[in-house]
Amino acid sequence: MKKYLSVFVLMVFAGFMVGCGPKPGPTVEPEISAGTEDVANRAEPTETEDVGLKTEESTVEELPAIDLVVIHFDTDKATIRDDARDILKRNAELLSEYPEVKVIIEGHCDERNTVEYNLALGERRAAAAKEYLIRLGIDGSRLSTISYGEERPVSFGHDEASWQANRRAAFVLTH
Amino acid sequence: MSRPSITTAILLALTISIVHGPPAEAGKYGEIIASIKTGVFEPYRIGVDNFIVKDPTIPPAVKAVVTKISDIVRDDLEFTYLFVTRAPDPEYLKVFGVERLGLYDWEKLYVGYVLTGEVSSDENESIIVEYTLYSVHKRLKPAKLFSRRLRADQEDLRLLAHSIADDVYKKITDLNGVFRSRIAYSHRDSIGKEIYICDFDGHQPLRATFDKSIDVSPRWASADEISYTSYKRNNPDLWLLDMRKGENKRISSFPGLNSAAAWSPDGSRFAVTLTKDGNPEIYVFRKGAKKGKRVTFSDGIDSSPTWSPDGKYLAFTSDRSGTPQLYIMDVDGDNVQRLTYKGSHNDSPAWSPTLDVIAFVSRSDNGRFNIWTITTNGAYLKQLTSVGDNENPQWSPDGLHLVFSSNRLGILEIFTMDFTGKNVRRITWNGGNANPSWSPN
């Protein structure tokens, strides 16, 4: 995880744009004023620059080819369904075989509902999957969660089939 | 133009404001509301003359945009629905047999006010407008109310026109106009989402973030600052973009969600959804403070806080009852009360800045999402939209309009409407636009 983080830090200030700030208008005066007021009060844009330096990409150890299967959820729900129980059981067995592997559990939602609610719901789904894997004996320190809400769909239709495909928790291997 | 159906809705809001204390803007605002309550609302009628060129040496570039100024002023005033505007139609000129309408001619067109403007330029080729507002009346002599001169660079033409409209609006209604306010929103591109900002009427969209990541939920912390949630450091953290200083700071980066931020009306605090304690809960932070106060405690989702105008209460979404519903509590987390009971999915509350009314999203029986308003005592519900899915309502600073996203045209775009659901205007045109937020002024 760490090495990815350091690369992302570099991008923070790059390209940040200034000069789109508000331009306060003039104050109201009852009668005609002697002078002429400037509508825009432009501030000079400050230079922006890349704060980071490129770091060497360290060699990445290969991850074992484990196929952890995605689980799905009902609308508005974060409870583990019966079909997901079987999948999680198999995922847990695989994880027990490879104790060095860590997993990021991603919680996802369909496009309906607001961005904010879906972020919360995605987090609940990821947490529910994590909890279930812990109950099946997987060490919690190997499992982390992240919610992407509705931001990373796998199916792009606007129907129940697509929505069901997107209401999911996915398992991403990491070191 | 007549807008009779507005009356009932305003009446409703008005009744509420009287029962639950005065609106934030008293005075003339109260008078306007009262006139609506007692009968049919009479909009202000104003003749906006085409602005003319005074100076024969005016640069062609300035001369070419002169008529745009009066067009924008008319468009702004019409947007409010408090105004009906008239332009000097060629037909009128023919009837009166004049090249330009005089004040007595305007009076015959049943307007109460007339705005005229003369445009000149200076050595920098900037635009200088001298505009005058008159009152005209059948039985009284026309009177000059005020006159002003404004200058702007050519690129600030729209801002100049909006300033004139704000000025006229304030003079006549004693209310603060929203014509210089702006709207922030997220736009989906091939990589993720970035934050954009446009004028309240959709003009002049500008890209504000260049994160090549997922940036969502922009919210104005002040007229210069926008907070948003970004994945640019691999965790959904809360960032604060200061457009005046040109700074971009990470202000909340607890493991897990740092999302759905909302700023108190005075800008001193923000409420945010965190999952650091394992479950989406709402926390309140003083701006700049490292430690916040947890204010919700339930096993389910608590999210999407919004502040009451006086900063004493929060409304929010919770699924503690089994389905997402709206709740109101004291800002310290006490006295939690459920607000919505109708429907199995209510979310995205936005508390009006001027009235005790909350706009929110409800899933209808047909599975579509629509925008509703509810009074904070739960007594009155009103559905504002009915086409497509409509989400993320946010109020204009004067509380008379809402901005929201909708897929009613097949692609996701930002729209504005007045708080009765009328006067819908599309303000984005390129698809993939959502999560709007209206600047405080």
mmCIF file of N, CA and C in Angstrom, chain B residues 196-282:
data_model
loop_
_atom_site.group_PDB
_atom_site.id
_atom_site.type_symbol
_atom_site.label_atom_id
_atom_site.label_comp_id
_atom_site.label_asym_id
_atom_site.label_seq_id
_atom_site.Cartn_x
_atom_site.Cartn_y
_atom_site.Cartn_z
ATOM 1 N N TYR B 196 -16.079 21.342 -11.136
ATOM 2 C CA TYR B 196 -16.215 22.499 -12.021
ATOM 3 C C TYR B 196 -17.063 23.560 -11.328
ATOM 4 N N ILE B 197 -16.918 24.789 -11.789
ATOM 5 C CA ILE B 197 -17.713 25.900 -11.248
ATOM 6 C C ILE B 197 -18.250 26.726 -12.409
ATOM 7 N N CYS B 198 -19.540 27.042 -12.366
ATOM 8 C CA CYS B 198 -20.096 27.927 -13.398
ATOM 9 C C CYS B 198 -20.907 29.025 -12.729
ATOM 10 N N ASP B 199 -21.293 30.036 -13.521
ATOM 11 C CA ASP B 199 -22.193 31.062 -13.012
ATOM 12 C C ASP B 199 -23.549 30.418 -12.682
ATOM 13 N N PHE B 200 -24.379 31.133 -11.934
ATOM 14 C CA PHE B 200 -25.676 30.570 -11.522
ATOM 15 C C PHE B 200 -26.534 30.211 -12.737
ATOM 16 N N ASP B 201 -26.284 30.876 -13.877
ATOM 17 C CA ASP B 201 -27.080 30.610 -15.079
ATOM 18 C C ASP B 201 -26.383 29.619 -16.013
ATOM 19 N N GLY B 202 -25.298 28.994 -15.529
ATOM 20 C CA GLY B 202 -24.624 27.964 -16.314
ATOM 21 C C GLY B 202 -23.535 28.485 -17.224
ATOM 22 N N HIS B 203 -23.430 29.795 -17.342
ATOM 23 C CA HIS B 203 -22.400 30.348 -18.221
ATOM 24 C C HIS B 203 -21.022 30.258 -17.572
ATOM 25 N N GLN B 204 -20.016 30.317 -18.401
ATOM 26 C CA GLN B 204 -18.621 30.396 -17.972
ATOM 27 C C GLN B 204 -18.192 29.246 -17.060
ATOM 28 N N PRO B 205 -18.442 27.993 -17.464
ATOM 29 C CA PRO B 205 -17.957 26.896 -16.629
ATOM 30 C C PRO B 205 -16.425 26.858 -16.609
ATOM 31 N N LEU B 206 -15.883 26.637 -15.417
ATOM 32 C CA LEU B 206 -14.436 26.570 -15.246
ATOM 33 C C LEU B 206 -14.084 25.300 -14.487
ATOM 34 N N ARG B 207 -13.018 24.675 -14.897
ATOM 35 C CA ARG B 207 -12.568 23.495 -14.170
ATOM 36 C C ARG B 207 -11.789 23.937 -12.939
ATOM 37 N N ALA B 208 -12.090 23.370 -11.772
ATOM 38 C CA ALA B 208 -11.449 23.801 -10.528
ATOM 39 C C ALA B 208 -10.448 22.784 -9.998
ATOM 40 N N THR B 209 -10.593 21.513 -10.327
ATOM 41 C CA THR B 209 -9.625 20.512 -9.867
ATOM 42 C C THR B 209 -9.027 19.778 -11.061
ATOM 43 N N PHE B 210 -7.797 19.333 -10.882
ATOM 44 C CA PHE B 210 -7.081 18.593 -11.923
ATOM 45 C C PHE B 210 -6.450 17.376 -11.267
ATOM 46 N N ASP B 211 -7.260 16.581 -10.595
ATOM 47 C CA ASP B 211 -6.734 15.516 -9.743
ATOM 48 C C ASP B 211 -6.584 14.181 -10.458
ATOM 49 N N LYS B 212 -7.164 14.023 -11.623
ATOM 50 C CA LYS B 212 -7.159 12.724 -12.307
ATOM 51 C C LYS B 212 -7.572 11.625 -11.324
ATOM 52 N N SER B 213 -8.619 11.906 -10.577
ATOM 53 C CA SER B 213 -9.086 10.990 -9.540
ATOM 54 C C SER B 213 -10.607 11.102 -9.499
ATOM 55 N N ILE B 214 -11.202 10.663 -8.389
ATOM 56 C CA ILE B 214 -12.643 10.821 -8.205
ATOM 57 C C ILE B 214 -12.854 11.957 -7.201
ATOM 58 N N ASP B 215 -13.362 13.082 -7.676
ATOM 59 C CA ASP B 215 -13.661 14.224 -6.810
ATOM 60 C C ASP B 215 -15.169 14.422 -6.805
ATOM 61 N N VAL B 216 -15.792 14.329 -5.625
ATOM 62 C CA VAL B 216 -17.249 14.435 -5.543
ATOM 63 C C VAL B 216 -17.668 15.386 -4.422
ATOM 64 N N SER B 217 -18.957 15.683 -4.389
ATOM 65 C CA SER B 217 -19.595 16.429 -3.300
ATOM 66 C C SER B 217 -18.964 17.780 -2.997
ATOM 67 N N PRO B 218 -18.848 18.660 -4.002
ATOM 68 C CA PRO B 218 -18.353 19.996 -3.683
ATOM 69 C C PRO B 218 -19.363 20.743 -2.823
ATOM 70 N N ARG B 219 -18.886 21.427 -1.813
ATOM 71 C CA ARG B 219 -19.744 22.248 -0.959
ATOM 72 C C ARG B 219 -19.017 23.542 -0.643
ATOM 73 N N TRP B 220 -19.751 24.655 -0.759
ATOM 74 C CA TRP B 220 -19.141 25.956 -0.501
ATOM 75 C C TRP B 220 -18.959 26.131 0.993
ATOM 76 N N ALA B 221 -17.709 26.399 1.412
ATOM 77 C CA ALA B 221 -17.433 26.711 2.808
ATOM 78 C C ALA B 221 -17.573 28.215 3.021
ATOM 79 N N SER B 222 -17.290 28.991 1.980
ATOM 80 C CA SER B 222 -17.464 30.446 1.965
ATOM 81 C C SER B 222 -17.551 30.824 0.496
ATOM 82 N N ALA B 223 -17.559 32.126 0.220
ATOM 83 C CA ALA B 223 -17.644 32.538 -1.182
ATOM 84 C C ALA B 223 -16.368 32.182 -1.958
ATOM 85 N N ASP B 224 -15.281 31.893 -1.229
ATOM 86 C CA ASP B 224 -14.002 31.608 -1.884
ATOM 87 C C ASP B 224 -13.557 30.158 -1.755
ATOM 88 N N GLU B 225 -14.243 29.388 -0.926
ATOM 89 C CA GLU B 225 -13.725 28.055 -0.602
ATOM 90 C C GLU B 225 -14.753 26.957 -0.887
ATOM 91 N N ILE B 226 -14.247 25.860 -1.441
ATOM 92 C CA ILE B 226 -15.089 24.694 -1.692
ATOM 93 C C ILE B 226 -14.434 23.469 -1.077
ATOM 94 N N SER B 227 -15.188 22.742 -0.277
ATOM 95 C CA SER B 227 -14.674 21.457 0.177
ATOM 96 C C SER B 227 -15.214 20.374 -0.749
ATOM 97 N N TYR B 228 -14.471 19.286 -0.862
ATOM 98 C CA TYR B 228 -14.918 18.163 -1.684
ATOM 99 C C TYR B 228 -14.219 16.907 -1.217
ATOM 100 N N THR B 229 -14.788 15.777 -1.567
ATOM 101 C CA THR B 229 -14.181 14.490 -1.209
ATOM 102 C C THR B 229 -13.427 13.963 -2.416
ATOM 103 N N SER B 230 -12.169 13.611 -2.207
ATOM 104 C CA SER B 230 -11.334 13.133 -3.312
ATOM 105 C C SER B 230 -10.593 11.856 -2.940
ATOM 106 N N TYR B 231 -10.435 10.986 -3.932
ATOM 107 C CA TYR B 231 -9.682 9.750 -3.754
ATOM 108 C C TYR B 231 -8.224 9.918 -4.186
ATOM 109 N N LYS B 232 -7.770 11.151 -4.374
ATOM 110 C CA LYS B 232 -6.450 11.325 -4.992
ATOM 111 C C LYS B 232 -5.320 10.751 -4.145
ATOM 112 N N ARG B 233 -5.539 10.560 -2.851
ATOM 113 C CA ARG B 233 -4.527 9.861 -2.050
ATOM 114 C C ARG B 233 -5.018 8.483 -1.608
ATOM 115 N N ASN B 234 -5.804 7.877 -2.461
ATOM 116 C CA ASN B 234 -6.255 6.493 -2.270
ATOM 117 C C ASN B 234 -7.245 6.274 -1.147
ATOM 118 N N ASN B 235 -7.680 7.336 -0.491
ATOM 119 C CA ASN B 235 -8.723 7.210 0.525
ATOM 120 C C ASN B 235 -9.676 8.384 0.314
ATOM 121 N N PRO B 236 -10.984 8.169 0.460
ATOM 122 C CA PRO B 236 -11.899 9.307 0.281
ATOM 123 C C PRO B 236 -11.741 10.352 1.380
ATOM 124 N N ASP B 237 -10.806 11.283 1.164
ATOM 125 C CA ASP B 237 -10.496 12.342 2.126
ATOM 126 C C ASP B 237 -11.253 13.616 1.783
ATOM 127 N N LEU B 238 -11.369 14.487 2.789
ATOM 128 C CA LEU B 238 -12.014 15.778 2.562
ATOM 129 C C LEU B 238 -10.940 16.841 2.309
ATOM 130 N N TRP B 239 -11.102 17.578 1.213
ATOM 131 C CA TRP B 239 -10.153 18.618 0.821
ATOM 132 C C TRP B 239 -10.859 19.963 0.812
ATOM 133 N N LEU B 240 -10.067 21.010 1.029
ATOM 134 C CA LEU B 240 -10.616 22.365 0.986
ATOM 135 C C LEU B 240 -9.823 23.176 -0.032
ATOM 136 N N LEU B 241 -10.537 23.629 -1.052
ATOM 137 C CA LEU B 241 -9.927 24.409 -2.122
ATOM 138 C C LEU B 241 -10.193 25.880 -1.844
ATOM 139 N N ASP B 242 -9.130 26.656 -1.642
ATOM 140 C CA ASP B 242 -9.277 28.098 -1.423
ATOM 141 C C ASP B 242 -8.896 28.808 -2.711
ATOM 142 N N MET B 243 -9.907 29.346 -3.399
ATOM 143 C CA MET B 243 -9.656 29.894 -4.730
ATOM 144 C C MET B 243 -9.004 31.262 -4.678
ATOM 145 N N ARG B 244 -9.144 31.952 -3.569
ATOM 146 C CA ARG B 244 -8.522 33.268 -3.466
ATOM 147 C C ARG B 244 -7.028 33.133 -3.191
ATOM 148 N N LYS B 245 -6.716 32.209 -2.250
ATOM 149 C CA LYS B 245 -5.305 32.019 -1.915
ATOM 150 C C LYS B 245 -4.614 31.071 -2.882
ATOM 151 N N GLY B 246 -5.392 30.320 -3.653
ATOM 152 C CA GLY B 246 -4.779 29.330 -4.531
ATOM 153 C C GLY B 246 -4.213 28.155 -3.752
ATOM 154 N N GLU B 247 -4.930 27.742 -2.713
ATOM 155 C CA GLU B 247 -4.462 26.631 -1.879
ATOM 156 C C GLU B 247 -5.430 25.468 -1.947
ATOM 157 N N ASN B 248 -4.889 24.281 -1.770
ATOM 158 C CA ASN B 248 -5.702 23.077 -1.747
ATOM 159 C C ASN B 248 -5.214 22.243 -0.567
ATOM 160 N N LYS B 249 -6.030 22.173 0.477
ATOM 161 C CA LYS B 249 -5.580 21.529 1.715
ATOM 162 C C LYS B 249 -6.427 20.312 2.045
ATOM 163 N N ARG B 250 -5.793 19.275 2.591
ATOM 164 C CA ARG B 250 -6.554 18.121 3.071
ATOM 165 C C ARG B 250 -6.980 18.424 4.500
ATOM 166 N N ILE B 251 -8.269 18.442 4.763
ATOM 167 C CA ILE B 251 -8.706 18.866 6.101
ATOM 168 C C ILE B 251 -9.302 17.730 6.924
ATOM 169 N N SER B 252 -9.590 16.594 6.320
ATOM 170 C CA SER B 252 -10.059 15.448 7.106
ATOM 171 C C SER B 252 -9.642 14.185 6.365
ATOM 172 N N SER B 253 -8.813 13.364 7.004
ATOM 173 C CA SER B 253 -8.266 12.197 6.308
ATOM 174 C C SER B 253 -8.222 10.992 7.236
ATOM 175 N N PHE B 254 -9.319 10.776 7.937
ATOM 176 C CA PHE B 254 -9.406 9.586 8.772
ATOM 177 C C PHE B 254 -9.533 8.364 7.870
ATOM 178 N N PRO B 255 -9.038 7.191 8.340
ATOM 179 C CA PRO B 255 -9.198 5.982 7.517
ATOM 180 C C PRO B 255 -10.677 5.751 7.212
ATOM 181 N N GLY B 256 -10.991 5.440 5.965
ATOM 182 C CA GLY B 256 -12.379 5.262 5.566
ATOM 183 C C GLY B 256 -12.962 6.560 5.037
ATOM 184 N N LEU B 257 -14.285 6.642 5.077
ATOM 185 C CA LEU B 257 -14.970 7.790 4.480
ATOM 186 C C LEU B 257 -14.704 9.102 5.209
ATOM 187 N N ASN B 258 -14.499 10.159 4.422
ATOM 188 C CA ASN B 258 -14.557 11.541 4.907
ATOM 189 C C ASN B 258 -15.434 12.238 3.871
ATOM 190 N N SER B 259 -16.739 12.122 4.021
ATOM 191 C CA SER B 259 -17.619 12.475 2.908
ATOM 192 C C SER B 259 -18.824 13.287 3.362
ATOM 193 N N ALA B 260 -19.597 13.751 2.389
ATOM 194 C CA ALA B 260 -20.858 14.458 2.624
ATOM 195 C C ALA B 260 -20.698 15.628 3.592
ATOM 196 N N ALA B 261 -19.643 16.404 3.396
ATOM 197 C CA ALA B 261 -19.416 17.550 4.282
ATOM 198 C C ALA B 261 -20.474 18.624 4.057
ATOM 199 N N ALA B 262 -20.807 19.342 5.124
ATOM 200 C CA ALA B 262 -21.737 20.474 5.015
ATOM 201 C C ALA B 262 -21.256 21.544 5.981
ATOM 202 N N TRP B 263 -21.242 22.786 5.513
ATOM 203 C CA TRP B 263 -20.706 23.887 6.308
ATOM 204 C C TRP B 263 -21.820 24.639 7.009
ATOM 205 N N SER B 264 -21.545 25.028 8.254
ATOM 206 C CA SER B 264 -22.524 25.812 8.995
ATOM 207 C C SER B 264 -22.721 27.148 8.274
ATOM 208 N N PRO B 265 -23.890 27.777 8.432
ATOM 209 C CA PRO B 265 -24.159 29.018 7.702
ATOM 210 C C PRO B 265 -23.091 30.096 7.921
ATOM 211 N N ASP B 266 -22.481 30.144 9.106
ATOM 212 C CA ASP B 266 -21.445 31.161 9.331
ATOM 213 C C ASP B 266 -20.062 30.678 8.896
ATOM 214 N N GLY B 267 -19.968 29.457 8.391
ATOM 215 C CA GLY B 267 -18.698 28.947 7.867
ATOM 216 C C GLY B 267 -17.691 28.522 8.924
ATOM 217 N N SER B 268 -18.076 28.544 10.198
ATOM 218 C CA SER B 268 -17.098 28.260 11.256
ATOM 219 C C SER B 268 -16.970 26.769 11.551
ATOM 220 N N ARG B 269 -17.960 25.980 11.142
ATOM 221 C CA ARG B 269 -17.939 24.544 11.448
ATOM 222 C C ARG B 269 -18.364 23.737 10.226
ATOM 223 N N PHE B 270 -17.974 22.473 10.216
ATOM 224 C CA PHE B 270 -18.531 21.590 9.200
ATOM 225 C C PHE B 270 -18.942 20.271 9.819
ATOM 226 N N ALA B 271 -19.997 19.703 9.288
ATOM 227 C CA ALA B 271 -20.426 18.362 9.663
ATOM 228 C C ALA B 271 -19.990 17.430 8.541
ATOM 229 N N VAL B 272 -19.542 16.229 8.899
ATOM 230 C CA VAL B 272 -18.987 15.324 7.903
ATOM 231 C C VAL B 272 -19.275 13.889 8.318
ATOM 232 N N THR B 273 -19.395 13.007 7.327
ATOM 233 C CA THR B 273 -19.592 11.594 7.613
ATOM 234 C C THR B 273 -18.244 10.890 7.631
ATOM 235 N N LEU B 274 -17.941 10.234 8.759
ATOM 236 C CA LEU B 274 -16.699 9.467 8.887
ATOM 237 C C LEU B 274 -17.055 8.021 9.203
ATOM 238 N N THR B 275 -16.143 7.088 8.797
ATOM 239 C CA THR B 275 -16.348 5.686 9.170
ATOM 240 C C THR B 275 -15.196 5.196 10.038
ATOM 241 N N LYS B 276 -14.463 6.118 10.624
ATOM 242 C CA LYS B 276 -13.281 5.724 11.407
ATOM 243 C C LYS B 276 -13.646 4.849 12.599
ATOM 244 N N ASP B 277 -14.862 4.980 13.104
ATOM 245 C CA ASP B 277 -15.292 4.129 14.216
ATOM 246 C C ASP B 277 -16.044 2.909 13.724
ATOM 247 N N GLY B 278 -15.953 2.630 12.421
ATOM 248 C CA GLY B 278 -16.471 1.378 11.886
ATOM 249 C C GLY B 278 -17.806 1.467 11.186
ATOM 250 N N ASN B 279 -18.442 2.612 11.244
ATOM 251 C CA ASN B 279 -19.820 2.714 10.798
ATOM 252 C C ASN B 279 -20.035 4.160 10.349
ATOM 253 N N PRO B 280 -20.768 4.412 9.269
ATOM 254 C CA PRO B 280 -20.930 5.819 8.862
ATOM 255 C C PRO B 280 -21.667 6.649 9.918
ATOM 256 N N GLU B 281 -20.956 7.565 10.523
ATOM 257 C CA GLU B 281 -21.511 8.423 11.572
ATOM 258 C C GLU B 281 -21.178 9.876 11.251
ATOM 259 N N ILE B 282 -21.975 10.798 11.812
ATOM 260 C CA ILE B 282 -21.758 12.224 11.562
ATOM 261 C C ILE B 282 -20.942 12.833 12.703
#
